[in-house]
mmCIF file of C-alpha atoms and ligand atoms in Angstrom:
data_model
loop_
_atom_site.group_PDB
_atom_site.id
_atom_site.type_symbol
_atom_site.label_atom_id
_atom_site.label_comp_id
_atom_site.label_asym_id
_atom_site.label_seq_id
_atom_site.Cartn_x
_atom_site.Cartn_y
_atom_site.Cartn_z
ATOM 1 C CA MET A 1 107.690 47.053 -33.512
ATOM 2 C CA LYS A 2 104.485 45.070 -32.974
ATOM 3 C CA ARG A 3 101.285 46.695 -31.765
ATOM 4 C CA ILE A 4 99.038 44.165 -30.050
ATOM 5 C CA GLY A 5 95.440 44.727 -29.001
ATOM 6 C CA MET A 6 94.169 42.399 -26.306
ATOM 7 C CA LEU A 7 90.710 41.778 -24.889
ATOM 8 C CA THR A 8 88.760 39.313 -22.775
ATOM 9 C CA SER A 9 85.116 38.783 -23.671
ATOM 10 C CA GLY A 10 82.128 36.812 -22.365
ATOM 11 C CA GLY A 11 81.777 35.286 -18.900
ATOM 12 C CA ASP A 12 85.054 35.393 -17.013
ATOM 13 C CA CYS A 13 86.870 32.354 -15.673
ATOM 14 C CA GLN A 14 90.053 31.464 -13.855
ATOM 15 C CA ALA A 15 93.429 31.813 -15.648
ATOM 16 C CA LEU A 16 92.463 34.620 -18.039
ATOM 17 C CA ASN A 17 95.222 36.698 -16.449
ATOM 18 C CA ALA A 18 97.661 33.781 -16.569
ATOM 19 C CA ALA A 19 97.015 33.380 -20.303
ATOM 20 C CA MET A 20 97.526 37.097 -21.042
ATOM 21 C CA ARG A 21 100.679 37.090 -18.927
ATOM 22 C CA GLY A 22 101.905 34.122 -20.982
ATOM 23 C CA VAL A 23 101.468 36.075 -24.235
ATOM 24 C CA VAL A 24 103.133 39.214 -22.918
ATOM 25 C CA LYS A 25 106.041 37.418 -21.238
ATOM 26 C CA THR A 26 106.781 35.552 -24.471
ATOM 27 C CA LEU A 27 106.790 38.798 -26.426
ATOM 28 C CA ASP A 28 108.849 40.585 -23.772
ATOM 29 C CA ASN A 29 111.447 37.842 -23.870
ATOM 30 C CA SER A 30 111.830 38.162 -27.633
ATOM 31 C CA LYS A 31 113.913 40.768 -29.449
ATOM 32 C CA GLU A 32 110.762 42.427 -30.779
ATOM 33 C CA ASP A 33 109.585 45.802 -29.447
ATOM 34 C CA VAL A 34 105.928 45.572 -28.474
ATOM 35 C CA GLU A 35 103.134 47.922 -27.562
ATOM 36 C CA ILE A 36 100.139 46.412 -25.789
ATOM 37 C CA TYR A 37 96.712 48.006 -26.047
ATOM 38 C CA GLY A 38 94.397 46.459 -23.458
ATOM 39 C CA PHE A 39 90.779 46.974 -24.520
ATOM 40 C CA LEU A 40 88.451 47.260 -21.542
ATOM 41 C CA ASP A 41 85.337 45.171 -20.922
ATOM 42 C CA GLY A 42 85.530 42.906 -23.936
ATOM 43 C CA TYR A 43 84.507 43.918 -27.437
ATOM 44 C CA LYS A 44 82.952 47.074 -25.970
ATOM 45 C CA GLY A 45 86.451 48.449 -25.460
ATOM 46 C CA LEU A 46 87.282 47.846 -29.110
ATOM 47 C CA ILE A 47 83.954 49.247 -30.345
ATOM 48 C CA TYR A 48 84.121 52.424 -28.249
ATOM 49 C CA SER A 49 87.916 52.776 -28.224
ATOM 50 C CA LYS A 50 88.298 52.316 -24.476
ATOM 51 C CA PHE A 51 91.768 50.975 -23.858
ATOM 52 C CA GLN A 52 94.833 51.236 -21.683
ATOM 53 C CA MET A 53 98.419 51.103 -22.800
ATOM 54 C CA LEU A 54 100.045 48.281 -20.854
ATOM 55 C CA THR A 55 103.587 47.165 -20.294
ATOM 56 C CA GLY A 56 105.101 43.887 -19.140
ATOM 57 C CA ARG A 57 104.953 45.238 -15.594
ATOM 58 C CA ASP A 58 101.134 45.319 -15.691
ATOM 59 C CA PHE A 59 101.198 41.573 -16.207
ATOM 60 C CA ALA A 60 103.555 40.839 -13.320
ATOM 61 C CA GLY A 61 102.068 39.107 -10.292
ATOM 62 C CA ILE A 62 98.804 38.131 -12.002
ATOM 63 C CA LEU A 63 99.506 34.443 -12.662
ATOM 64 C CA THR A 64 97.478 33.436 -9.621
ATOM 65 C CA LYS A 65 94.817 36.133 -9.856
ATOM 66 C CA GLY A 66 91.251 35.187 -10.824
ATOM 67 C CA GLY A 67 89.004 37.319 -13.064
ATOM 68 C CA THR A 68 90.530 39.516 -15.762
ATOM 69 C CA ILE A 69 92.567 42.683 -15.314
ATOM 70 C CA LEU A 70 90.935 44.030 -18.514
ATOM 71 C CA GLY A 71 87.335 43.508 -17.404
ATOM 72 C CA THR A 72 84.830 41.704 -19.579
ATOM 73 C CA SER A 73 81.270 41.883 -20.857
ATOM 74 C CA ARG A 74 78.967 40.010 -23.163
ATOM 75 C CA THR A 75 78.503 41.454 -26.661
ATOM 76 C CA PRO A 76 76.117 38.951 -28.279
ATOM 77 C CA PHE A 77 77.134 37.813 -31.752
ATOM 78 C CA LYS A 78 73.429 37.605 -32.681
ATOM 79 C CA THR A 79 73.188 41.388 -32.685
ATOM 80 C CA ILE A 80 76.747 42.269 -33.667
ATOM 81 C CA ASN A 81 75.584 43.517 -37.069
ATOM 82 C CA ASP A 82 72.766 45.610 -35.564
ATOM 83 C CA PRO A 83 73.581 49.268 -34.956
ATOM 84 C CA ASP A 84 73.940 50.300 -31.280
ATOM 85 C CA GLU A 85 71.443 52.683 -29.611
ATOM 86 C CA ASN A 86 73.188 55.641 -31.304
ATOM 87 C CA GLY A 87 73.194 54.056 -34.735
ATOM 88 C CA LEU A 88 76.871 53.033 -34.616
ATOM 89 C CA ASN A 89 77.913 50.097 -36.798
ATOM 90 C CA LYS A 90 79.783 47.994 -34.243
ATOM 91 C CA VAL A 91 81.785 45.882 -36.684
ATOM 92 C CA GLU A 92 82.920 48.948 -38.655
ATOM 93 C CA ALA A 93 83.799 50.717 -35.392
ATOM 94 C CA MET A 94 86.012 47.793 -34.316
ATOM 95 C CA LYS A 95 87.748 47.785 -37.693
ATOM 96 C CA GLN A 96 88.290 51.541 -37.658
ATOM 97 C CA ASN A 97 89.766 51.483 -34.153
ATOM 98 C CA TYR A 98 92.059 48.616 -35.124
ATOM 99 C CA TYR A 99 93.347 50.534 -38.151
ATOM 100 C CA LYS A 100 93.498 53.877 -36.340
ATOM 101 C CA LEU A 101 95.788 52.384 -33.694
ATOM 102 C CA GLN A 102 97.766 50.648 -36.447
ATOM 103 C CA LEU A 103 97.497 47.326 -34.661
ATOM 104 C CA ASP A 104 99.339 44.311 -35.990
ATOM 105 C CA CYS A 105 96.916 41.913 -34.381
ATOM 106 C CA LEU A 106 94.242 41.293 -31.796
ATOM 107 C CA VAL A 107 94.598 38.646 -29.102
ATOM 108 C CA ILE A 108 91.083 37.690 -28.059
ATOM 109 C CA LEU A 109 90.349 35.463 -25.070
ATOM 110 C CA GLY A 110 86.873 33.996 -24.974
ATOM 111 C CA GLY A 111 84.389 31.202 -25.366
ATOM 112 C CA ASN A 112 81.828 30.309 -27.992
ATOM 113 C CA GLY A 113 80.127 33.652 -28.620
ATOM 114 C CA THR A 114 83.468 35.449 -28.527
ATOM 115 C CA HIS A 115 84.871 33.105 -31.187
ATOM 116 C CA LYS A 116 82.038 33.852 -33.600
ATOM 117 C CA THR A 117 82.842 37.559 -33.456
ATOM 118 C CA ALA A 118 86.602 36.873 -33.573
ATOM 119 C CA ASN A 119 86.103 34.820 -36.732
ATOM 120 C CA LEU A 120 83.999 37.592 -38.254
ATOM 121 C CA LEU A 121 86.747 40.138 -37.559
ATOM 122 C CA SER A 122 89.292 37.772 -39.062
ATOM 123 C CA GLN A 123 87.133 37.365 -42.175
ATOM 124 C CA GLU A 124 86.876 41.161 -42.338
ATOM 125 C CA GLY A 125 90.662 41.245 -42.720
ATOM 126 C CA LEU A 126 91.913 41.841 -39.159
ATOM 127 C CA ASN A 127 94.758 39.730 -37.799
ATOM 128 C CA VAL A 128 93.284 37.716 -34.946
ATOM 129 C CA ILE A 129 94.596 35.083 -32.540
ATOM 130 C CA THR A 130 92.294 33.616 -29.910
ATOM 131 C CA LEU A 131 92.698 31.681 -26.692
ATOM 132 C CA PRO A 132 90.011 29.253 -25.460
ATOM 133 C CA LYS A 133 88.585 30.243 -22.108
ATOM 134 C CA THR A 134 85.490 28.882 -20.432
ATOM 135 C CA ILE A 135 84.563 26.785 -17.437
ATOM 136 C CA ASP A 136 82.137 24.963 -19.761
ATOM 137 C CA ASN A 137 84.887 23.285 -21.866
ATOM 138 C CA ASP A 138 82.496 23.408 -24.812
ATOM 139 C CA LEU A 139 84.738 24.951 -27.472
ATOM 140 C CA TRP A 140 85.199 22.950 -30.629
ATOM 141 C CA GLY A 141 88.774 22.256 -31.746
ATOM 142 C CA THR A 142 90.343 21.930 -28.305
ATOM 143 C CA ASP A 143 90.205 19.053 -25.840
ATOM 144 C CA MET A 144 90.475 21.524 -22.982
ATOM 145 C CA THR A 145 89.706 25.140 -22.210
ATOM 146 C CA PHE A 146 91.329 27.044 -19.360
ATOM 147 C CA GLY A 147 89.056 27.703 -16.401
ATOM 148 C CA PHE A 148 87.518 24.261 -16.727
ATOM 149 C CA GLN A 149 89.796 22.399 -14.292
ATOM 150 C CA SER A 150 89.553 25.179 -11.699
ATOM 151 C CA ALA A 151 85.764 25.066 -11.938
ATOM 152 C CA VAL A 152 85.798 21.267 -11.641
ATOM 153 C CA ASN A 153 87.748 21.709 -8.393
ATOM 154 C CA ILE A 154 85.236 24.188 -6.969
ATOM 155 C CA ALA A 155 82.165 22.218 -8.048
ATOM 156 C CA THR A 156 83.754 19.063 -6.601
ATOM 157 C CA ASP A 157 84.397 20.853 -3.293
ATOM 158 C CA ALA A 158 80.720 21.841 -3.246
ATOM 159 C CA ILE A 159 79.633 18.222 -3.746
ATOM 160 C CA ASP A 160 82.128 17.078 -1.080
ATOM 161 C CA CYS A 161 80.616 19.506 1.433
ATOM 162 C CA ILE A 162 77.093 18.402 0.586
ATOM 163 C CA HIS A 163 78.109 14.762 0.973
ATOM 164 C CA THR A 164 78.751 15.031 4.699
ATOM 165 C CA THR A 165 75.534 16.864 5.527
ATOM 166 C CA ALA A 166 73.484 14.611 3.210
ATOM 167 C CA ALA A 167 74.932 11.542 4.930
ATOM 168 C CA SER A 168 74.189 12.920 8.418
ATOM 169 C CA HIS A 169 70.575 13.741 7.599
ATOM 170 C CA GLY A 170 69.835 10.899 5.242
ATOM 171 C CA ARG A 171 68.602 13.254 2.563
ATOM 172 C CA VAL A 172 68.452 13.453 -1.190
ATOM 173 C CA PHE A 173 70.558 16.413 -2.273
ATOM 174 C CA ILE A 174 70.788 18.066 -5.663
ATOM 175 C CA VAL A 175 73.878 20.110 -6.513
ATOM 176 C CA GLU A 176 73.355 22.226 -9.618
ATOM 177 C CA ILE A 177 76.511 22.611 -11.663
ATOM 178 C CA MET A 178 77.158 25.199 -14.380
ATOM 179 C CA GLY A 179 78.212 24.271 -17.896
ATOM 180 C CA HIS A 180 75.655 26.140 -20.013
ATOM 181 C CA LYS A 181 74.275 23.765 -22.681
ATOM 182 C CA VAL A 182 76.815 20.969 -22.173
ATOM 183 C CA GLY A 183 77.666 18.456 -19.472
ATOM 184 C CA TRP A 184 81.480 18.479 -19.174
ATOM 185 C CA LEU A 185 81.596 20.285 -15.847
ATOM 186 C CA PRO A 186 78.767 18.372 -14.078
ATOM 187 C CA LEU A 187 80.059 15.082 -15.485
ATOM 188 C CA ASN A 188 83.597 15.612 -14.198
ATOM 189 C CA ALA A 189 82.690 17.261 -10.892
ATOM 190 C CA GLY A 190 79.943 14.689 -10.379
ATOM 191 C CA MET A 191 82.355 11.800 -10.847
ATOM 192 C CA ALA A 192 85.061 13.483 -8.747
ATOM 193 C CA GLY A 193 82.570 14.156 -5.958
ATOM 194 C CA GLY A 194 81.130 10.645 -6.003
ATOM 195 C CA ALA A 195 77.651 11.713 -7.119
ATOM 196 C CA ASP A 196 75.190 8.814 -7.394
ATOM 197 C CA ILE A 197 73.214 10.360 -10.228
ATOM 198 C CA ILE A 198 74.512 12.805 -12.851
ATOM 199 C CA LEU A 199 72.069 14.543 -15.170
ATOM 200 C CA ILE A 200 73.530 16.266 -18.221
ATOM 201 C CA PRO A 201 71.895 17.928 -21.248
ATOM 202 C CA GLU A 202 73.300 15.351 -23.670
ATOM 203 C CA ILE A 203 71.449 12.511 -21.906
ATOM 204 C CA PRO A 204 67.815 13.533 -21.267
ATOM 205 C CA TYR A 205 66.561 12.077 -17.998
ATOM 206 C CA ASP A 206 63.458 10.175 -16.971
ATOM 207 C CA ILE A 207 62.379 11.227 -13.484
ATOM 208 C CA ASP A 208 61.152 7.699 -12.714
ATOM 209 C CA LYS A 209 64.629 6.331 -13.453
ATOM 210 C CA VAL A 210 66.097 8.948 -11.113
ATOM 211 C CA ILE A 211 63.674 7.878 -8.382
ATOM 212 C CA ALA A 212 64.394 4.196 -9.087
ATOM 213 C CA LYS A 213 68.097 4.855 -8.426
ATOM 214 C CA ILE A 214 67.335 6.613 -5.131
ATOM 215 C CA GLU A 215 65.158 3.670 -4.056
ATOM 216 C CA GLU A 216 67.734 1.113 -5.169
ATOM 217 C CA ARG A 217 70.333 2.865 -3.001
ATOM 218 C CA GLU A 218 68.006 2.852 -0.023
ATOM 219 C CA LYS A 219 67.309 -0.862 -0.465
ATOM 220 C CA ARG A 220 71.090 -1.416 -0.362
ATOM 221 C CA GLY A 221 71.292 0.510 2.904
ATOM 222 C CA SER A 222 72.385 3.987 1.753
ATOM 223 C CA ARG A 223 70.584 6.746 3.658
ATOM 224 C CA PHE A 224 71.291 9.514 1.180
ATOM 225 C CA THR A 225 71.682 10.256 -2.525
ATOM 226 C CA ILE A 226 73.667 12.979 -4.243
ATOM 227 C CA ILE A 227 72.442 14.153 -7.639
ATOM 228 C CA ALA A 228 74.714 16.388 -9.721
ATOM 229 C CA VAL A 229 72.428 18.256 -12.098
ATOM 230 C CA ALA A 230 73.717 20.286 -15.043
ATOM 231 C CA GLU A 231 72.106 23.708 -15.256
ATOM 232 C CA GLY A 232 71.098 22.681 -18.792
ATOM 233 C CA ALA A 233 69.727 19.229 -17.865
ATOM 234 C CA ILE A 234 66.526 18.327 -19.661
ATOM 235 C CA SER A 235 63.895 15.618 -19.206
ATOM 236 C CA LYS A 236 63.109 13.101 -21.946
ATOM 237 C CA GLU A 237 59.658 14.685 -22.313
ATOM 238 C CA ASP A 238 61.041 18.198 -22.706
ATOM 239 C CA ALA A 239 63.721 17.009 -25.128
ATOM 240 C CA LYS A 240 60.920 15.939 -27.472
ATOM 241 C CA LEU A 241 59.476 19.475 -27.602
ATOM 242 C CA SER A 242 60.327 21.838 -30.419
ATOM 243 C CA LYS A 243 62.694 24.667 -29.438
ATOM 244 C CA LYS A 244 59.749 27.070 -29.530
ATOM 245 C CA ASP A 245 57.543 24.945 -27.278
ATOM 246 C CA TYR A 246 60.412 24.322 -24.855
ATOM 247 C CA ARG A 247 61.045 28.064 -24.622
ATOM 248 C CA LYS A 248 57.337 28.605 -23.950
ATOM 249 C CA LYS A 249 57.477 25.991 -21.186
ATOM 250 C CA LEU A 250 60.477 27.718 -19.600
ATOM 251 C CA GLU A 251 58.670 31.075 -19.716
ATOM 252 C CA LYS A 252 55.852 29.584 -17.656
ATOM 253 C CA GLN A 253 58.240 27.700 -15.349
ATOM 254 C CA VAL A 254 57.587 28.405 -11.674
ATOM 255 C CA HIS A 255 60.888 26.916 -10.504
ATOM 256 C CA PRO A 256 64.067 29.025 -10.573
ATOM 257 C CA SER A 257 65.957 26.265 -12.404
ATOM 258 C CA VAL A 258 65.771 22.647 -13.553
ATOM 259 C CA SER A 259 67.179 21.421 -10.212
ATOM 260 C CA TYR A 260 64.222 22.826 -8.307
ATOM 261 C CA GLU A 261 61.860 21.245 -10.827
ATOM 262 C CA ILE A 262 63.536 17.847 -10.307
ATOM 263 C CA ALA A 263 63.435 18.312 -6.514
ATOM 264 C CA ALA A 264 59.721 19.144 -6.658
ATOM 265 C CA ASP A 265 59.036 16.119 -8.884
ATOM 266 C CA ILE A 266 60.870 13.757 -6.510
ATOM 267 C CA GLN A 267 59.125 15.252 -3.493
ATOM 268 C CA LYS A 268 55.704 14.985 -5.165
ATOM 269 C CA LYS A 269 56.191 11.431 -6.388
ATOM 270 C CA THR A 270 57.868 9.981 -3.285
ATOM 271 C CA GLY A 271 57.330 12.348 -0.365
ATOM 272 C CA ARG A 272 61.088 12.406 0.210
ATOM 273 C CA GLU A 273 62.802 15.503 1.536
ATOM 274 C CA VAL A 274 65.026 16.972 -1.178
ATOM 275 C CA ARG A 275 67.426 19.908 -0.810
ATOM 276 C CA VAL A 276 68.972 21.926 -3.643
ATOM 277 C CA THR A 277 72.359 23.668 -3.566
ATOM 278 C CA VAL A 278 73.474 25.990 -6.358
ATOM 279 C CA PRO A 279 77.159 26.993 -6.142
ATOM 280 C CA GLY A 280 76.560 29.274 -9.182
ATOM 281 C CA HIS A 281 79.202 31.844 -10.085
ATOM 282 C CA MET A 282 81.520 30.631 -7.324
ATOM 283 C CA GLN A 283 82.521 28.071 -9.943
ATOM 284 C CA ARG A 284 84.044 30.832 -12.069
ATOM 285 C CA GLY A 285 85.697 32.650 -9.207
ATOM 286 C CA GLY A 286 88.901 32.618 -7.230
ATOM 287 C CA SER A 287 92.404 31.789 -8.330
ATOM 288 C CA PRO A 288 93.193 29.304 -11.076
ATOM 289 C CA CYS A 289 94.252 25.814 -10.013
ATOM 290 C CA PRO A 290 97.864 24.796 -10.831
ATOM 291 C CA TYR A 291 96.748 22.866 -13.934
ATOM 292 C CA ASP A 292 95.057 25.956 -15.368
ATOM 293 C CA ARG A 293 98.039 28.179 -14.530
ATOM 294 C CA VAL A 294 100.376 25.921 -16.477
ATOM 295 C CA PHE A 295 97.888 25.267 -19.287
ATOM 296 C CA ALA A 296 96.961 28.925 -19.812
ATOM 297 C CA SER A 297 100.645 29.928 -19.699
ATOM 298 C CA ARG A 298 101.450 27.354 -22.387
ATOM 299 C CA LEU A 299 98.597 28.566 -24.599
ATOM 300 C CA GLY A 300 99.696 32.164 -24.024
ATOM 301 C CA SER A 301 103.272 31.442 -24.977
ATOM 302 C CA GLU A 302 102.164 29.703 -28.184
ATOM 303 C CA ALA A 303 100.019 32.747 -28.997
ATOM 304 C CA GLY A 304 103.101 34.926 -28.443
ATOM 305 C CA LYS A 305 105.035 32.702 -30.832
ATOM 306 C CA LEU A 306 102.289 33.022 -33.472
ATOM 307 C CA ILE A 307 102.460 36.803 -33.189
ATOM 308 C CA LEU A 308 106.231 36.765 -33.577
ATOM 309 C CA ASP A 309 105.853 34.486 -36.629
ATOM 310 C CA GLY A 310 103.099 36.714 -38.066
ATOM 311 C CA GLN A 311 100.656 33.780 -38.215
ATOM 312 C CA TYR A 312 97.068 34.835 -37.708
ATOM 313 C CA GLY A 313 93.529 33.472 -37.959
ATOM 314 C CA PHE A 314 94.035 30.740 -35.363
ATOM 315 C CA MET A 315 92.769 29.669 -31.984
ATOM 316 C CA VAL A 316 95.536 28.146 -29.887
ATOM 317 C CA GLY A 317 94.087 24.878 -28.639
ATOM 318 C CA TYR A 318 95.022 21.526 -27.158
ATOM 319 C CA LYS A 319 94.604 18.215 -28.972
ATOM 320 C CA ASN A 320 95.911 14.812 -27.967
ATOM 321 C CA ARG A 321 98.222 16.350 -25.357
ATOM 322 C CA GLU A 322 99.760 18.811 -27.802
ATOM 323 C CA ILE A 323 99.318 22.568 -28.094
ATOM 324 C CA VAL A 324 97.889 23.136 -31.582
ATOM 325 C CA ARG A 325 96.770 25.934 -33.924
ATOM 326 C CA VAL A 326 93.173 25.569 -35.060
ATOM 327 C CA PRO A 327 91.788 27.734 -37.898
ATOM 328 C CA LEU A 328 89.202 30.129 -36.479
ATOM 329 C CA GLU A 329 86.594 29.218 -39.086
ATOM 330 C CA ASP A 330 86.702 25.608 -37.834
ATOM 331 C CA VAL A 331 85.952 26.709 -34.271
ATOM 332 C CA ALA A 332 83.336 29.439 -34.700
ATOM 333 C CA GLY A 333 79.745 28.385 -34.185
ATOM 334 C CA ARG A 334 80.485 24.775 -33.228
ATOM 335 C CA LEU A 335 79.801 23.303 -29.827
ATOM 336 C CA LYS A 336 81.807 20.465 -28.271
ATOM 337 C CA THR A 337 79.280 18.329 -26.444
ATOM 338 C CA VAL A 338 79.635 15.157 -24.367
ATOM 339 C CA ASP A 339 79.074 12.065 -26.502
ATOM 340 C CA PRO A 340 76.487 9.937 -24.643
ATOM 341 C CA ASP A 341 78.360 6.839 -25.879
ATOM 342 C CA ALA A 342 81.792 8.084 -24.772
ATOM 343 C CA THR A 343 83.884 5.663 -22.745
ATOM 344 C CA ILE A 344 83.765 7.966 -19.705
ATOM 345 C CA ILE A 345 79.963 7.595 -19.650
ATOM 346 C CA GLN A 346 80.227 3.813 -19.969
ATOM 347 C CA GLU A 347 82.815 3.728 -17.178
ATOM 348 C CA ALA A 348 80.654 5.933 -14.956
ATOM 349 C CA LYS A 349 77.734 3.568 -15.537
ATOM 350 C CA LEU A 350 79.939 0.601 -14.601
ATOM 351 C CA LEU A 351 80.684 2.438 -11.361
ATOM 352 C CA GLY A 352 76.953 2.462 -10.681
ATOM 353 C CA ILE A 353 76.333 6.111 -11.554
ATOM 354 C CA SER A 354 72.905 6.686 -13.049
ATOM 355 C CA PHE A 355 72.331 9.238 -15.806
ATOM 356 C CA GLY A 356 68.573 8.905 -15.425
ATOM 357 C CA ASP A 357 68.266 7.351 -18.882
HETATM 358 O O1 F6P B 1 79.798 30.261 -20.023
HETATM 359 C C1 F6P B 1 80.195 30.326 -18.696
HETATM 360 C C2 F6P B 1 79.004 30.390 -17.785
HETATM 361 O O2 F6P B 1 79.467 30.471 -16.455
HETATM 362 C C3 F6P B 1 78.025 29.238 -17.942
HETATM 363 O O3 F6P B 1 78.444 28.081 -17.276
HETATM 364 C C4 F6P B 1 76.772 29.856 -17.385
HETATM 365 O O4 F6P B 1 75.635 29.268 -17.972
HETATM 366 C C5 F6P B 1 76.882 31.286 -17.811
HETATM 367 O O5 F6P B 1 78.246 31.542 -18.054
HETATM 368 C C6 F6P B 1 76.383 32.279 -16.804
HETATM 369 O O6 F6P B 1 76.401 33.535 -17.398
HETATM 370 P P1 F6P B 1 76.283 34.914 -16.626
HETATM 371 O O7 F6P B 1 77.575 35.165 -15.931
HETATM 372 O O8 F6P B 1 76.025 35.895 -17.705
HETATM 373 O O9 F6P B 1 75.169 34.770 -15.647
#
């Protein structure tokens, strides 16, 4: 008999359900008896012992379903060692609940913050296996995270829609793409959507270079320009500020996000009409694309295999087209960013895409 605790933590994304289904199907198809404890709303469920007993049937029909059947929440790692409002030690509470339920392991699905806590629990002696979810694709140790390709599809659709209206009106349009502190999503959606300018956090932009690209396009006869802006994009000037000064600047910021600041700068410097579109959380919503369904199922089945083999302390990842096991301590606290010198950036530049640098 294996007793498995499962939870999804952090921002949701597509294919969380597909991944959990993959784990459970693999276990169900083995000779092992299993009990599944589904902790509700992320680590909160484990801290406060809120869980549901689940069977294979609960995971039927969810391959195509977006969101997470377990619910999720953010439990910041920064404050994980601080007592809660009632003085409860959260880490001790998680450990106690794990031992009380006599769990054999925890399967934790999450992104960067989630992995820091998962690694902590593993170091505290719990058996942990993680699966890499996030639309940001910023987890170290895996070439791909599930949710990413589905989000690329949605963000690309948004750019496609903007393309036709921008062309009709002859306008400059900014589409703000999620991705937190990294540029994977805006880079890929921007290229897929034929954006003329892509601004990502890893390549700080110069607003005059952005304007120069718009003007160059106009000289060549193009009536419109599409700019894909990462929500974490940063100007060259701001990139020179210390973290503290940059935070101060953001506190005083009158614009709702960097895209509106860029739009205002272009408008002020050139008098051009600029429109901003923010697809926002749509990018995390809806059903997973076929790639993510297959990918998450593969990761889930490998996690199931690890459980059956009694191998813990790993994230199941994807490297060089292979499903791999990555030690949790290698993943936790490390961000996978876009290398500004990567070949994809060079190729995009050859295609005429400006990064505003
Ligand atoms: O990490 C996933 C993500 O969607 C980021 O792209 C975005 O910055 C963030 O979560 C939004 O978080 P929230 O859902 O808490 O607003």
